Amino acid sequence: MFNIVLALSYFLSGFFMKLSDDFYDERSYKRNSIFLGIVCGLFTALACSIDLDAACIFIAILIGNILALKVDGIHHIATMASFLIAFILLGFPDFTFLSIITIVICMIGALIDELGNDNEKVYQKSKFLEYFFEYRFALKVVILVLVLIGWLNIWSFFYFLCFEIAYEIARALFEKYVYKIEKIAEKKK
């Protein structure tokens, strides 16, 4: 049961994170993006409160995004606030010195991803770099290496893939259905 709850928490966190971003960035639907961001923050906090690896990964992502100046909308503030409040209320796992080092290493991976993502200067250098940063592979590689050296549980890599797959599913659903719904609404006017 624990594995299912954790996998679902990762999955729903990634799904609602992408929807929140797309509703804000692509459509300027602030209320929708804030609501979806809050839901994302709650699922992220749930994962972090029950699993130390999740806490290390998601705290690293948060810090990486702050350092890359990617916390740039009210939806991000709402997501961060709901995450922090829920994480405090649900309780922290027992952090160790190794987990602090893990956070720092994952934060570097997340920062590299955020600095490279949507960066035309990087994208112009090669198709490989464009693909690598479009899908934020730096943190995936870091997590895989930490699994291989035994610092993270192997399941953490699979849970993180659930997060990433959900993020891409949300992207595809947004692109396919939100535009169609808006066109139908325009025709009815």
mmCIF file of C-alpha atoms in Angstrom:
data_model
loop_
_atom_site.group_PDB
_atom_site.id
_atom_site.type_symbol
_atom_site.label_atom_id
_atom_site.label_comp_id
_atom_site.label_asym_id
_atom_site.label_seq_id
_atom_site.Cartn_x
_atom_site.Cartn_y
_atom_site.Cartn_z
ATOM 1 C CA MET A 1 0.000 0.000 0.000
ATOM 2 C CA PHE A 2 2.877 2.360 0.855
ATOM 3 C CA ASN A 3 4.359 1.976 -2.648
ATOM 4 C CA ILE A 4 1.019 2.718 -4.303
ATOM 5 C CA VAL A 5 0.424 5.850 -2.219
ATOM 6 C CA LEU A 6 3.948 7.092 -2.898
ATOM 7 C CA ALA A 7 3.770 6.367 -6.642
ATOM 8 C CA LEU A 8 0.386 8.107 -6.859
ATOM 9 C CA SER A 9 1.694 11.083 -4.905
ATOM 10 C CA TYR A 10 4.608 11.481 -7.314
ATOM 11 C CA PHE A 11 2.315 10.976 -10.315
ATOM 12 C CA LEU A 12 -0.344 13.448 -9.198
ATOM 13 C CA SER A 13 2.287 15.975 -8.164
ATOM 14 C CA GLY A 14 3.787 15.942 -11.665
ATOM 15 C CA PHE A 15 0.392 15.978 -13.357
ATOM 16 C CA PHE A 16 -0.956 18.958 -11.424
ATOM 17 C CA MET A 17 2.374 20.797 -11.606
ATOM 18 C CA LYS A 18 2.330 20.784 -15.404
ATOM 19 C CA LEU A 19 -1.350 21.700 -15.625
ATOM 20 C CA SER A 20 -0.789 24.584 -13.226
ATOM 21 C CA ASP A 21 2.136 25.859 -15.301
ATOM 22 C CA ASP A 22 0.300 25.519 -18.610
ATOM 23 C CA PHE A 23 -2.897 27.177 -17.418
ATOM 24 C CA TYR A 24 -0.792 30.078 -16.147
ATOM 25 C CA ASP A 25 1.810 30.351 -18.925
ATOM 26 C CA GLU A 26 -0.275 29.412 -21.970
ATOM 27 C CA ARG A 27 -3.700 30.753 -21.047
ATOM 28 C CA SER A 28 -3.250 33.175 -18.121
ATOM 29 C CA TYR A 29 -5.980 31.367 -16.184
ATOM 30 C CA LYS A 30 -4.695 32.455 -12.795
ATOM 31 C CA ARG A 31 -7.426 30.959 -10.615
ATOM 32 C CA ASN A 32 -7.175 27.562 -12.299
ATOM 33 C CA SER A 33 -3.385 27.580 -12.103
ATOM 34 C CA ILE A 34 -3.405 28.589 -8.424
ATOM 35 C CA PHE A 35 -5.901 25.844 -7.541
ATOM 36 C CA LEU A 36 -3.951 23.210 -9.485
ATOM 37 C CA GLY A 37 -0.703 24.441 -7.903
ATOM 38 C CA ILE A 38 -2.170 24.051 -4.426
ATOM 39 C CA VAL A 39 -3.241 20.487 -5.245
ATOM 40 C CA CYS A 40 0.269 19.798 -6.584
ATOM 41 C CA GLY A 41 1.807 21.139 -3.380
ATOM 42 C CA LEU A 42 -0.399 18.884 -1.253
ATOM 43 C CA PHE A 43 0.543 15.713 -3.136
ATOM 44 C CA THR A 44 4.211 16.713 -3.073
ATOM 45 C CA ALA A 45 4.054 17.272 0.689
ATOM 46 C CA LEU A 46 2.393 13.894 1.169
ATOM 47 C CA ALA A 47 5.207 12.145 -0.709
ATOM 48 C CA CYS A 48 7.853 14.081 1.228
ATOM 49 C CA SER A 49 6.308 13.386 4.612
ATOM 50 C CA ILE A 50 6.257 9.623 4.100
ATOM 51 C CA ASP A 51 9.539 9.105 2.240
ATOM 52 C CA LEU A 52 12.966 10.604 2.887
ATOM 53 C CA ASP A 53 14.085 10.147 -0.724
ATOM 54 C CA ALA A 54 11.015 12.054 -1.943
ATOM 55 C CA ALA A 55 11.780 14.827 0.540
ATOM 56 C CA CYS A 56 15.350 15.073 -0.746
ATOM 57 C CA ILE A 57 14.252 15.139 -4.384
ATOM 58 C CA PHE A 58 11.389 17.605 -4.056
ATOM 59 C CA ILE A 59 13.219 19.969 -1.703
ATOM 60 C CA ALA A 60 16.091 19.940 -4.209
ATOM 61 C CA ILE A 61 13.686 20.769 -7.053
ATOM 62 C CA LEU A 62 12.208 23.624 -5.029
ATOM 63 C CA ILE A 63 15.620 25.096 -4.207
ATOM 64 C CA GLY A 64 16.837 24.609 -7.795
ATOM 65 C CA ASN A 65 13.805 26.451 -9.145
ATOM 66 C CA ILE A 66 14.255 29.300 -6.679
ATOM 67 C CA LEU A 67 17.957 29.650 -7.570
ATOM 68 C CA ALA A 68 17.166 29.561 -11.302
ATOM 69 C CA LEU A 69 14.568 32.305 -10.732
ATOM 70 C CA LYS A 70 11.816 30.048 -12.096
ATOM 71 C CA VAL A 71 9.423 30.775 -9.231
ATOM 72 C CA ASP A 72 7.908 33.523 -11.332
ATOM 73 C CA GLY A 73 4.149 33.467 -10.924
ATOM 74 C CA ILE A 74 1.443 33.526 -8.282
ATOM 75 C CA HIS A 75 0.722 29.873 -9.052
ATOM 76 C CA HIS A 76 4.286 28.984 -8.036
ATOM 77 C CA ILE A 77 3.908 30.921 -4.788
ATOM 78 C CA ALA A 78 0.615 29.102 -4.073
ATOM 79 C CA THR A 79 2.221 25.735 -4.858
ATOM 80 C CA MET A 80 5.205 26.476 -2.635
ATOM 81 C CA ALA A 81 3.015 27.752 0.221
ATOM 82 C CA SER A 82 0.681 24.734 0.129
ATOM 83 C CA PHE A 83 3.682 22.402 -0.020
ATOM 84 C CA LEU A 84 5.451 24.034 2.938
ATOM 85 C CA ILE A 85 2.340 24.286 5.108
ATOM 86 C CA ALA A 86 1.259 20.693 4.410
ATOM 87 C CA PHE A 87 4.811 19.399 4.854
ATOM 88 C CA ILE A 88 5.068 21.082 8.246
ATOM 89 C CA LEU A 89 1.654 19.751 9.304
ATOM 90 C CA LEU A 90 2.294 16.211 8.040
ATOM 91 C CA GLY A 91 5.778 16.094 9.534
ATOM 92 C CA PHE A 92 9.300 15.774 8.240
ATOM 93 C CA PRO A 93 11.156 12.494 7.811
ATOM 94 C CA ASP A 94 14.372 12.116 9.815
ATOM 95 C CA PHE A 95 17.013 13.945 7.801
ATOM 96 C CA THR A 96 20.610 12.728 8.081
ATOM 97 C CA PHE A 97 23.907 14.208 6.953
ATOM 98 C CA LEU A 98 23.751 11.965 3.875
ATOM 99 C CA SER A 99 20.254 13.223 3.047
ATOM 100 C CA ILE A 100 21.491 16.839 3.215
ATOM 101 C CA ILE A 101 24.280 15.942 0.760
ATOM 102 C CA THR A 102 21.681 14.206 -1.426
ATOM 103 C CA ILE A 103 19.554 17.366 -1.438
ATOM 104 C CA VAL A 104 22.552 19.445 -2.517
ATOM 105 C CA ILE A 105 23.491 17.013 -5.312
ATOM 106 C CA CYS A 106 19.896 16.786 -6.569
ATOM 107 C CA MET A 107 19.560 20.565 -6.305
ATOM 108 C CA ILE A 108 22.543 20.964 -8.648
ATOM 109 C CA GLY A 109 20.843 18.608 -11.132
ATOM 110 C CA ALA A 110 17.550 20.519 -10.835
ATOM 111 C CA LEU A 111 19.343 23.855 -11.241
ATOM 112 C CA ILE A 112 21.146 22.634 -14.374
ATOM 113 C CA ASP A 113 17.808 21.463 -15.784
ATOM 114 C CA GLU A 114 16.106 24.773 -15.097
ATOM 115 C CA LEU A 115 18.946 26.851 -16.513
ATOM 116 C CA GLY A 116 18.958 24.769 -19.692
ATOM 117 C CA ASN A 117 15.181 24.425 -20.135
ATOM 118 C CA ASP A 118 13.636 26.884 -22.610
ATOM 119 C CA ASN A 119 17.078 28.408 -23.140
ATOM 120 C CA GLU A 120 17.469 29.240 -26.826
ATOM 121 C CA LYS A 121 21.252 29.674 -26.515
ATOM 122 C CA VAL A 122 21.553 26.108 -25.260
ATOM 123 C CA TYR A 123 18.994 24.756 -27.741
ATOM 124 C CA GLN A 124 20.892 26.248 -30.688
ATOM 125 C CA LYS A 125 24.047 24.320 -29.815
ATOM 126 C CA SER A 126 22.661 20.892 -30.680
ATOM 127 C CA LYS A 127 19.504 18.826 -30.991
ATOM 128 C CA PHE A 128 20.802 16.573 -28.221
ATOM 129 C CA LEU A 129 21.010 19.495 -25.758
ATOM 130 C CA GLU A 130 17.594 20.729 -26.816
ATOM 131 C CA TYR A 131 16.076 17.310 -26.125
ATOM 132 C CA PHE A 132 18.135 16.847 -22.929
ATOM 133 C CA PHE A 133 16.943 20.113 -21.418
ATOM 134 C CA GLU A 134 13.427 20.118 -22.871
ATOM 135 C CA TYR A 135 12.787 16.947 -20.879
ATOM 136 C CA ARG A 136 15.065 17.902 -17.953
ATOM 137 C CA PHE A 137 17.360 14.887 -17.996
ATOM 138 C CA ALA A 138 20.049 16.246 -15.634
ATOM 139 C CA LEU A 139 18.062 15.450 -12.491
ATOM 140 C CA LYS A 140 16.994 12.050 -13.855
ATOM 141 C CA VAL A 141 20.658 11.163 -14.428
ATOM 142 C CA VAL A 142 21.606 12.419 -10.955
ATOM 143 C CA ILE A 143 18.852 10.360 -9.313
ATOM 144 C CA LEU A 144 19.866 7.267 -11.295
ATOM 145 C CA VAL A 145 23.511 7.695 -10.243
ATOM 146 C CA LEU A 146 22.469 8.134 -6.600
ATOM 147 C CA VAL A 147 20.428 4.924 -6.883
ATOM 148 C CA LEU A 148 23.360 3.055 -8.436
ATOM 149 C CA ILE A 149 25.736 4.104 -5.634
ATOM 150 C CA GLY A 150 23.145 3.181 -3.014
ATOM 151 C CA TRP A 151 22.262 6.640 -1.678
ATOM 152 C CA LEU A 152 18.675 6.451 -2.901
ATOM 153 C CA ASN A 153 16.311 3.507 -3.025
ATOM 154 C CA ILE A 154 15.838 2.067 -6.514
ATOM 155 C CA TRP A 155 12.097 2.658 -6.168
ATOM 156 C CA SER A 156 12.786 6.386 -5.905
ATOM 157 C CA PHE A 157 13.949 6.404 -9.508
ATOM 158 C CA PHE A 158 10.754 4.669 -10.624
ATOM 159 C CA TYR A 159 8.617 7.027 -8.527
ATOM 160 C CA PHE A 160 10.387 9.983 -10.103
ATOM 161 C CA LEU A 161 9.675 8.524 -13.535
ATOM 162 C CA CYS A 162 5.993 8.434 -12.488
ATOM 163 C CA PHE A 163 6.276 12.168 -11.772
ATOM 164 C CA GLU A 164 7.902 12.803 -15.158
ATOM 165 C CA ILE A 165 5.446 10.621 -17.098
ATOM 166 C CA ALA A 166 2.502 12.383 -15.451
ATOM 167 C CA TYR A 167 4.062 15.745 -16.326
ATOM 168 C CA GLU A 168 4.210 14.718 -19.998
ATOM 169 C CA ILE A 169 0.684 13.274 -19.944
ATOM 170 C CA ALA A 170 -0.586 16.593 -18.566
ATOM 171 C CA ARG A 171 1.301 18.461 -21.306
ATOM 172 C CA ALA A 172 -0.284 16.279 -24.005
ATOM 173 C CA LEU A 173 -3.788 16.514 -22.528
ATOM 174 C CA PHE A 174 -3.513 20.287 -22.178
ATOM 175 C CA GLU A 175 -2.351 20.703 -25.764
ATOM 176 C CA LYS A 176 -4.996 18.359 -27.120
ATOM 177 C CA TYR A 177 -8.068 19.247 -25.102
ATOM 178 C CA VAL A 178 -7.766 22.778 -23.749
ATOM 179 C CA TYR A 179 -7.348 24.232 -27.219
ATOM 180 C CA LYS A 180 -10.297 22.169 -28.507
ATOM 181 C CA ILE A 181 -12.525 23.250 -25.612
ATOM 182 C CA GLU A 182 -11.658 26.894 -26.225
ATOM 183 C CA LYS A 183 -12.422 26.573 -29.969
ATOM 184 C CA ILE A 184 -15.802 24.993 -29.190
ATOM 185 C CA ALA A 185 -16.554 27.800 -26.717
ATOM 186 C CA GLU A 186 -15.619 30.425 -29.331
ATOM 187 C CA LYS A 187 -17.926 28.835 -31.917
ATOM 188 C CA LYS A 188 -20.847 28.960 -29.482
ATOM 189 C CA LYS A 189 -20.445 32.725 -29.004
#
